[in-house]
Amino acid sequence: MSIHNEAKQEDVAEKVLLAGDPLRAQYIAKNYLKNAVCYNRVRNMLGYTGTYDGKKISVQGTGMGMPSMSIYAYELINFYKANSLIRIGTCGSFQADVKVKNIILAMGASTDSAMNRPIFQGADFSNIADYYLLRKAEEYCRKKGLPHAIGNVLTSDHFYTEENPVEYYKKWIEYGIKAVEMETAALYSLGARYEVDTLSILTVSDNLVTGEHASPEDRETAFDNMMNLALETI
Ligand code: HPA
């Protein structure tokens, strides 16, 4: 048991999928895992453990943004011995050729957040994915012919920006950042600090440059592709 998780130690798997929306975690547990049991209801931040292909897997809701996600990931790593964590989420693409429904494997995560700055006394730490998880995910995408991009994402503290996002994020876009989301940089720094494997697998829900949005049907197919990819990778 930890402050935000009422599970017993043995109720949580070493391999955990992280979903921002707790109802999404519930949906995954019911539709993609066998014999899934709910282990956490504290703050309605649902967590489930079941099996996939005979292996024990957990799926945990985390809420949105780095502080919320970090609380759940920290406790899973430090109180439950999770050693492999894959975030599954959505992002807004910054590049015209990274289209809606495409998958982004976040090799690195830059950030406009100050979360790491006190730790590194104002200097920059590179938040990077576990290479072997990344490689496995890439191999799966290739094998299945899933359109994907691999690279640097921006983990932002803002969902809404005062200016048009393409203006606001101009420099990041010029430096080749593929997309914006709100959790990956903190997940990768936790991975580095506590020596566990982390990866973010994102689907593009909107393209901020072209204005393209995913339709409900698009979202469903993209979600299913991402889920199969995440489960095969973990
Ligand atoms: N900004 C931040 N996070 C996101 C976005 C966005 O535009 N789209 C999906 N996740």
mmCIF file of N, CA and C in Angstrom, residues 94-149:
data_model
loop_
_atom_site.group_PDB
_atom_site.id
_atom_site.type_symbol
_atom_site.label_atom_id
_atom_site.label_comp_id
_atom_site.label_asym_id
_atom_site.label_seq_id
_atom_site.Cartn_x
_atom_site.Cartn_y
_atom_site.Cartn_z
ATOM 1 N N PHE A 94 3.502 18.185 -34.447
ATOM 2 C CA PHE A 94 4.111 19.457 -34.837
ATOM 3 C C PHE A 94 4.623 19.416 -36.274
ATOM 4 N N GLN A 95 4.553 18.278 -36.926
ATOM 5 C CA GLN A 95 5.153 18.134 -38.253
ATOM 6 C C GLN A 95 4.073 17.701 -39.240
ATOM 7 N N ALA A 96 4.040 18.361 -40.396
ATOM 8 C CA ALA A 96 2.982 18.078 -41.385
ATOM 9 C C ALA A 96 2.990 16.610 -41.818
ATOM 10 N N ASP A 97 4.186 16.005 -41.868
ATOM 11 C CA ASP A 97 4.245 14.619 -42.353
ATOM 12 C C ASP A 97 4.007 13.579 -41.248
ATOM 13 N N VAL A 98 3.789 14.018 -40.031
ATOM 14 C CA VAL A 98 3.428 13.072 -38.959
ATOM 15 C C VAL A 98 1.924 13.244 -38.746
ATOM 16 N N LYS A 99 1.184 12.348 -39.371
ATOM 17 C CA LYS A 99 -0.250 12.576 -39.546
ATOM 18 C C LYS A 99 -1.090 11.970 -38.425
ATOM 19 N N VAL A 100 -2.329 12.418 -38.380
ATOM 20 C CA VAL A 100 -3.307 11.867 -37.447
ATOM 21 C C VAL A 100 -3.339 10.341 -37.597
ATOM 22 N N LYS A 101 -3.434 9.629 -36.467
ATOM 23 C CA LYS A 101 -3.434 8.153 -36.392
ATOM 24 C C LYS A 101 -2.020 7.555 -36.440
ATOM 25 N N ASN A 102 -1.021 8.345 -36.874
ATOM 26 C CA ASN A 102 0.352 7.810 -36.861
ATOM 27 C C ASN A 102 0.773 7.566 -35.408
ATOM 28 N N ILE A 103 1.714 6.654 -35.275
ATOM 29 C CA ILE A 103 2.263 6.367 -33.949
ATOM 30 C C ILE A 103 3.583 7.119 -33.802
ATOM 31 N N ILE A 104 3.810 7.677 -32.625
ATOM 32 C CA ILE A 104 5.121 8.260 -32.337
ATOM 33 C C ILE A 104 5.763 7.467 -31.202
ATOM 34 N N LEU A 105 6.975 6.993 -31.453
ATOM 35 C CA LEU A 105 7.756 6.359 -30.394
ATOM 36 C C LEU A 105 8.702 7.444 -29.895
ATOM 37 N N ALA A 106 8.505 7.860 -28.654
ATOM 38 C CA ALA A 106 9.263 9.000 -28.130
ATOM 39 C C ALA A 106 10.652 8.540 -27.703
ATOM 40 N N MET A 107 11.630 8.779 -28.575
ATOM 41 C CA MET A 107 13.014 8.414 -28.272
ATOM 42 C C MET A 107 13.538 9.322 -27.162
ATOM 43 N N GLY A 108 13.153 10.594 -27.232
ATOM 44 C CA GLY A 108 13.533 11.539 -26.191
ATOM 45 C C GLY A 108 12.368 12.456 -25.888
ATOM 46 N N ALA A 109 12.446 13.127 -24.742
ATOM 47 C CA ALA A 109 11.393 14.073 -24.384
ATOM 48 C C ALA A 109 12.030 15.356 -23.847
ATOM 49 N N SER A 110 11.929 16.410 -24.646
ATOM 50 C CA SER A 110 12.335 17.741 -24.185
ATOM 51 C C SER A 110 11.188 18.275 -23.336
ATOM 52 N N THR A 111 11.444 19.356 -22.626
ATOM 53 C CA THR A 111 10.347 19.872 -21.798
ATOM 54 C C THR A 111 10.485 21.357 -21.517
ATOM 55 N N ASP A 112 9.327 22.014 -21.343
ATOM 56 C CA ASP A 112 9.327 23.409 -20.893
ATOM 57 C C ASP A 112 9.037 23.478 -19.394
ATOM 58 N N SER A 113 9.001 22.310 -18.763
ATOM 59 C CA SER A 113 8.686 22.257 -17.340
ATOM 60 C C SER A 113 9.936 22.488 -16.497
ATOM 61 N N ALA A 114 9.727 22.930 -15.269
ATOM 62 C CA ALA A 114 10.862 23.156 -14.362
ATOM 63 C C ALA A 114 11.085 21.967 -13.433
ATOM 64 N N MET A 115 10.390 20.850 -13.671
ATOM 65 C CA MET A 115 10.474 19.747 -12.700
ATOM 66 C C MET A 115 11.892 19.249 -12.446
ATOM 67 N N ASN A 116 12.699 19.143 -13.505
ATOM 68 C CA ASN A 116 14.055 18.603 -13.320
ATOM 69 C C ASN A 116 15.078 19.650 -12.904
ATOM 70 N N ARG A 117 14.729 20.931 -13.080
ATOM 71 C CA ARG A 117 15.760 21.975 -12.902
ATOM 72 C C ARG A 117 16.387 22.007 -11.515
ATOM 73 N N PRO A 118 15.601 21.932 -10.440
ATOM 74 C CA PRO A 118 16.267 21.942 -9.118
ATOM 75 C C PRO A 118 17.179 20.737 -8.933
ATOM 76 N N ILE A 119 16.802 19.598 -9.509
ATOM 77 C CA ILE A 119 17.618 18.382 -9.352
ATOM 78 C C ILE A 119 18.982 18.595 -9.998
ATOM 79 N N PHE A 120 18.988 19.218 -11.170
ATOM 80 C CA PHE A 120 20.243 19.389 -11.918
ATOM 81 C C PHE A 120 20.776 20.818 -11.836
ATOM 82 N N GLN A 121 20.342 21.547 -10.817
ATOM 83 C CA GLN A 121 20.833 22.907 -10.550
ATOM 84 C C GLN A 121 20.764 23.792 -11.792
ATOM 85 N N GLY A 122 19.627 23.715 -12.468
ATOM 86 C CA GLY A 122 19.381 24.590 -13.620
ATOM 87 C C GLY A 122 19.898 24.048 -14.945
ATOM 88 N N ALA A 123 20.689 22.992 -14.914
ATOM 89 C CA ALA A 123 21.225 22.432 -16.161
ATOM 90 C C ALA A 123 20.202 21.475 -16.789
ATOM 91 N N ASP A 124 20.464 21.077 -18.023
ATOM 92 C CA ASP A 124 19.505 20.239 -18.758
ATOM 93 C C ASP A 124 19.884 18.775 -18.695
ATOM 94 N N PHE A 125 18.903 17.946 -18.409
ATOM 95 C CA PHE A 125 19.092 16.496 -18.431
ATOM 96 C C PHE A 125 18.338 15.970 -19.641
ATOM 97 N N SER A 126 18.924 15.057 -20.404
ATOM 98 C CA SER A 126 18.222 14.483 -21.565
ATOM 99 C C SER A 126 17.349 13.335 -21.113
ATOM 100 N N ASN A 127 16.066 13.487 -21.311
ATOM 101 C CA ASN A 127 15.113 12.428 -20.934
ATOM 102 C C ASN A 127 14.970 11.492 -22.125
ATOM 103 N N ILE A 128 15.419 10.250 -21.955
ATOM 104 C CA ILE A 128 15.395 9.318 -23.099
ATOM 105 C C ILE A 128 14.701 8.009 -22.740
ATOM 106 N N ALA A 129 14.178 7.372 -23.783
ATOM 107 C CA ALA A 129 13.477 6.090 -23.631
ATOM 108 C C ALA A 129 14.492 4.971 -23.413
ATOM 109 N N ASP A 130 14.023 3.851 -22.904
ATOM 110 C CA ASP A 130 14.862 2.656 -22.853
ATOM 111 C C ASP A 130 15.067 2.164 -24.285
ATOM 112 N N TYR A 131 16.307 1.968 -24.660
ATOM 113 C CA TYR A 131 16.626 1.611 -26.048
ATOM 114 C C TYR A 131 15.976 0.285 -26.468
ATOM 115 N N TYR A 132 15.980 -0.691 -25.582
ATOM 116 C CA TYR A 132 15.500 -2.021 -25.971
ATOM 117 C C TYR A 132 13.980 -2.047 -26.132
ATOM 118 N N LEU A 133 13.275 -1.295 -25.282
ATOM 119 C CA LEU A 133 11.820 -1.189 -25.473
ATOM 120 C C LEU A 133 11.536 -0.460 -26.779
ATOM 121 N N LEU A 134 12.302 0.602 -27.015
ATOM 122 C CA LEU A 134 12.116 1.391 -28.238
ATOM 123 C C LEU A 134 12.365 0.529 -29.475
ATOM 124 N N ARG A 135 13.435 -0.251 -29.420
ATOM 125 C CA ARG A 135 13.779 -1.099 -30.562
ATOM 126 C C ARG A 135 12.693 -2.143 -30.826
ATOM 127 N N LYS A 136 12.194 -2.722 -29.723
ATOM 128 C CA LYS A 136 11.158 -3.743 -29.861
ATOM 129 C C LYS A 136 9.886 -3.125 -30.462
ATOM 130 N N ALA A 137 9.544 -1.943 -29.998
ATOM 131 C CA ALA A 137 8.341 -1.273 -30.508
ATOM 132 C C ALA A 137 8.515 -0.939 -31.988
ATOM 133 N N GLU A 138 9.708 -0.502 -32.336
ATOM 134 C CA GLU A 138 9.950 -0.143 -33.734
ATOM 135 C C GLU A 138 9.849 -1.384 -34.625
ATOM 136 N N GLU A 139 10.414 -2.507 -34.147
ATOM 137 C CA GLU A 139 10.362 -3.741 -34.940
ATOM 138 C C GLU A 139 8.905 -4.160 -35.168
ATOM 139 N N TYR A 140 8.080 -4.021 -34.119
ATOM 140 C CA TYR A 140 6.667 -4.395 -34.254
ATOM 141 C C TYR A 140 5.980 -3.494 -35.287
ATOM 142 N N CYS A 141 6.233 -2.182 -35.224
ATOM 143 C CA CYS A 141 5.616 -1.240 -36.173
ATOM 144 C C CYS A 141 5.991 -1.604 -37.601
ATOM 145 N N ARG A 142 7.259 -1.920 -37.795
ATOM 146 C CA ARG A 142 7.723 -2.287 -39.145
ATOM 147 C C ARG A 142 7.044 -3.555 -39.616
ATOM 148 N N LYS A 143 7.030 -4.570 -38.723
ATOM 149 C CA LYS A 143 6.465 -5.872 -39.090
ATOM 150 C C LYS A 143 4.998 -5.727 -39.486
ATOM 151 N N LYS A 144 4.267 -4.892 -38.755
ATOM 152 C CA LYS A 144 2.825 -4.742 -39.008
ATOM 153 C C LYS A 144 2.510 -3.628 -39.996
ATOM 154 N N GLY A 145 3.546 -2.955 -40.481
ATOM 155 C CA GLY A 145 3.322 -1.855 -41.430
ATOM 156 C C GLY A 145 2.572 -0.676 -40.825
ATOM 157 N N LEU A 146 2.794 -0.416 -39.529
ATOM 158 C CA LEU A 146 2.109 0.711 -38.884
ATOM 159 C C LEU A 146 2.893 1.993 -39.139
ATOM 160 N N PRO A 147 2.256 3.017 -39.719
ATOM 161 C CA PRO A 147 2.972 4.280 -39.925
ATOM 162 C C PRO A 147 3.418 4.854 -38.587
ATOM 163 N N HIS A 148 4.716 5.125 -38.493
ATOM 164 C CA HIS A 148 5.231 5.606 -37.215
ATOM 165 C C HIS A 148 6.387 6.567 -37.414
ATOM 166 N N ALA A 149 6.630 7.384 -36.406
ATOM 167 C CA ALA A 149 7.779 8.286 -36.405
ATOM 168 C C ALA A 149 8.508 8.060 -35.087
#
